[in-house]
Amino acid sequence: MRSSHSLDRIDTAFDGTQLVADAGLLLPATLARHLGLKALVEEHLDLGQKPGAPNCGDKLMTLVMSALAGGDCIDDAAALRAGGMAKVLGFTVKAASTLGTFLRSFRWGHVRQLDAVSRHLLARAWAAGAGPGSASFTIDLDSTICETYGLKKEGALHHGYTKVRGYHPLLAVAAGTGDVLMARLREGKAATVRGAAHFLRETVGRVRAAGASGELTMRADSGFYAHAVVETCRKMDVRFSITARFHGKRLRAMIEAIPEQDWTPIPYWIRGGADVAEIAYTPFADELDAVPVRLIVRRVRPTPGSQLAFFTLYDYHPFITDRAGDMLTLEADHRRHAEIENAIRDLKYGMGLNHLPSGRFAANGAWLAVQVLAHNLARWTARLGLGAGIVTAKTMRRRFFALAGRLTRSARRLTLHLPVDWPWAEDFRAALARFRALPLLA
């Protein structure tokens, strides 16, 4: 016997002018409005006489909100024009074709103007309570490969060191929060360290200008093991913790010569499988300003039965640092540099960085800047609104941004009706109240 409530008996009609598919975007849209994001874009971005120049604030806001809603290509922004969505966002939602023209109007100088927007937005968000203040602050530096598949993308025609065709952007991320402090698109064949010293200098200046007044530390992997990077840290009074690279046999011989009694065991999944030791070491000894630093080494036994176990007794993981403190504490902290991969994953699969849509390099540079803005807004929505730590974009979207709603008007006031018995309804109300209490910044 067929039920009268069978799914086959449900009729559909796309006629809801007051329905809102992603009503929860009211949260990041309200935060963006109080931080003055649209005004910052209109102040700092000048496309001149380019076809995409008019209404650049509305266009960029459309791209940012589309990324927060889960859009990973330009056409996905069309979903924001359906139903009553525009009334929830508070700006004029632009068509996908208009957004394509907007992105193709960018040149590299315009991408740098978006850098200024993200710099000022970071300072405003930190001033609102999202920043570190006078506490110690760690910057994680890394790069990532954004794979492409076409043969007509500027800057992505050649394979990089990973044998993958694509782009190779630099990223600076705040440890512990996942805020992207700065991002810079580079061509795919760029070496990891290319431009890193200048990028780090600009990042440190941005962090200081945003209000971070405590001690700064920079962590990086061996791709950034270079004299120019260390020199920049010293000039800017930044402590460093950088994985050392084995050049020749000298460093390995020094490590293997460490007496057995100097190794300190640390917890590991294999009993007695990992130890840490420390020696003095002078990296980049052929440079005039070379000075000794601490070289902290973790040695790890290969997994029993693995191929590596047939050829070596230990695998060594050294890093150089000028930080003061306990050896084991510093070693554990350096390993936490790997947490930057979570932020990179969120940029790629939580936002839209996994897909760089244009054939023009500058347009993709602007796309990267948009994804960074969206990523940071999601992180600040969680931290400032919910009082939470790191919450991934997928979680924020499932619990808050992707809420379905319905708009009604009464007594000249709009009401957004959201699902009854929603598990995170109280968190939503509290976050919205906190954002509306922030001062409006022009």
PDB file of N, CA, C and O in Angstrom, residues 38-46 124 442:
ATOM      1  N   LYS A  38      33.117  46.828   2.458  1.00  0.00           N
ATOM      2  CA  LYS A  38      32.734  47.415   1.170  1.00  0.00           C
ATOM      3  C   LYS A  38      33.331  48.808   1.008  1.00  0.00           C
ATOM      4  O   LYS A  38      33.844  49.161  -0.069  1.00  0.00           O
ATOM      5  N   ALA A  39      33.315  49.610   2.061  1.00  0.00           N
ATOM      6  CA  ALA A  39      33.886  50.955   1.990  1.00  0.00           C
ATOM      7  C   ALA A  39      35.392  50.896   1.761  1.00  0.00           C
ATOM      8  O   ALA A  39      35.957  51.739   1.039  1.00  0.00           O
ATOM      9  N   LEU A  40      36.074  49.922   2.361  1.00  0.00           N
ATOM     10  CA  LEU A  40      37.515  49.773   2.147  1.00  0.00           C
ATOM     11  C   LEU A  40      37.816  49.459   0.685  1.00  0.00           C
ATOM     12  O   LEU A  40      38.775  49.990   0.107  1.00  0.00           O
ATOM     13  N   VAL A  41      37.004  48.603   0.083  1.00  0.00           N
ATOM     14  CA  VAL A  41      37.199  48.269  -1.331  1.00  0.00           C
ATOM     15  C   VAL A  41      37.008  49.508  -2.194  1.00  0.00           C
ATOM     16  O   VAL A  41      37.825  49.794  -3.088  1.00  0.00           O
ATOM     17  N   GLU A  42      35.963  50.241  -1.938  1.00  0.00           N
ATOM     18  CA  GLU A  42      35.693  51.442  -2.741  1.00  0.00           C
ATOM     19  C   GLU A  42      36.749  52.514  -2.538  1.00  0.00           C
ATOM     20  O   GLU A  42      37.007  53.320  -3.438  1.00  0.00           O
ATOM     21  N   GLU A  43      37.387  52.516  -1.369  1.00  0.00           N
ATOM     22  CA  GLU A  43      38.435  53.508  -1.098  1.00  0.00           C
ATOM     23  C   GLU A  43      39.769  53.138  -1.737  1.00  0.00           C
ATOM     24  O   GLU A  43      40.471  54.008  -2.272  1.00  0.00           O
ATOM     25  N   HIS A  44      40.132  51.866  -1.695  1.00  0.00           N
ATOM     26  CA  HIS A  44      41.490  51.471  -2.095  1.00  0.00           C
ATOM     27  C   HIS A  44      41.580  50.858  -3.485  1.00  0.00           C
ATOM     28  O   HIS A  44      42.667  50.844  -4.070  1.00  0.00           O
ATOM     29  N   LEU A  45      40.480  50.334  -4.024  1.00  0.00           N
ATOM     30  CA  LEU A  45      40.534  49.686  -5.334  1.00  0.00           C
ATOM     31  C   LEU A  45      40.080  50.655  -6.417  1.00  0.00           C
ATOM     32  O   LEU A  45      38.933  51.117  -6.409  1.00  0.00           O
ATOM     33  N   ASP A  46      40.966  50.950  -7.337  1.00  0.00           N
ATOM     34  CA  ASP A  46      40.668  51.866  -8.434  1.00  0.00           C
ATOM     35  C   ASP A  46      41.066  51.189  -9.740  1.00  0.00           C
ATOM     36  O   ASP A  46      42.253  51.098 -10.071  1.00  0.00           O
ATOM     37  N   ARG A 124      41.236  46.158  11.651  1.00  0.00           N
ATOM     38  CA  ARG A 124      39.929  46.452  12.242  1.00  0.00           C
ATOM     39  C   ARG A 124      39.372  45.259  13.006  1.00  0.00           C
ATOM     40  O   ARG A 124      38.805  45.417  14.098  1.00  0.00           O
ATOM     41  N   ALA A 442      33.467  53.235   8.641  1.00  0.00           N
ATOM     42  CA  ALA A 442      33.312  53.659   7.249  1.00  0.00           C
ATOM     43  C   ALA A 442      34.593  53.400   6.478  1.00  0.00           C
ATOM     44  O   ALA A 442      35.667  53.365   7.053  1.00  0.00           O
TER      45      ALA A 442
END
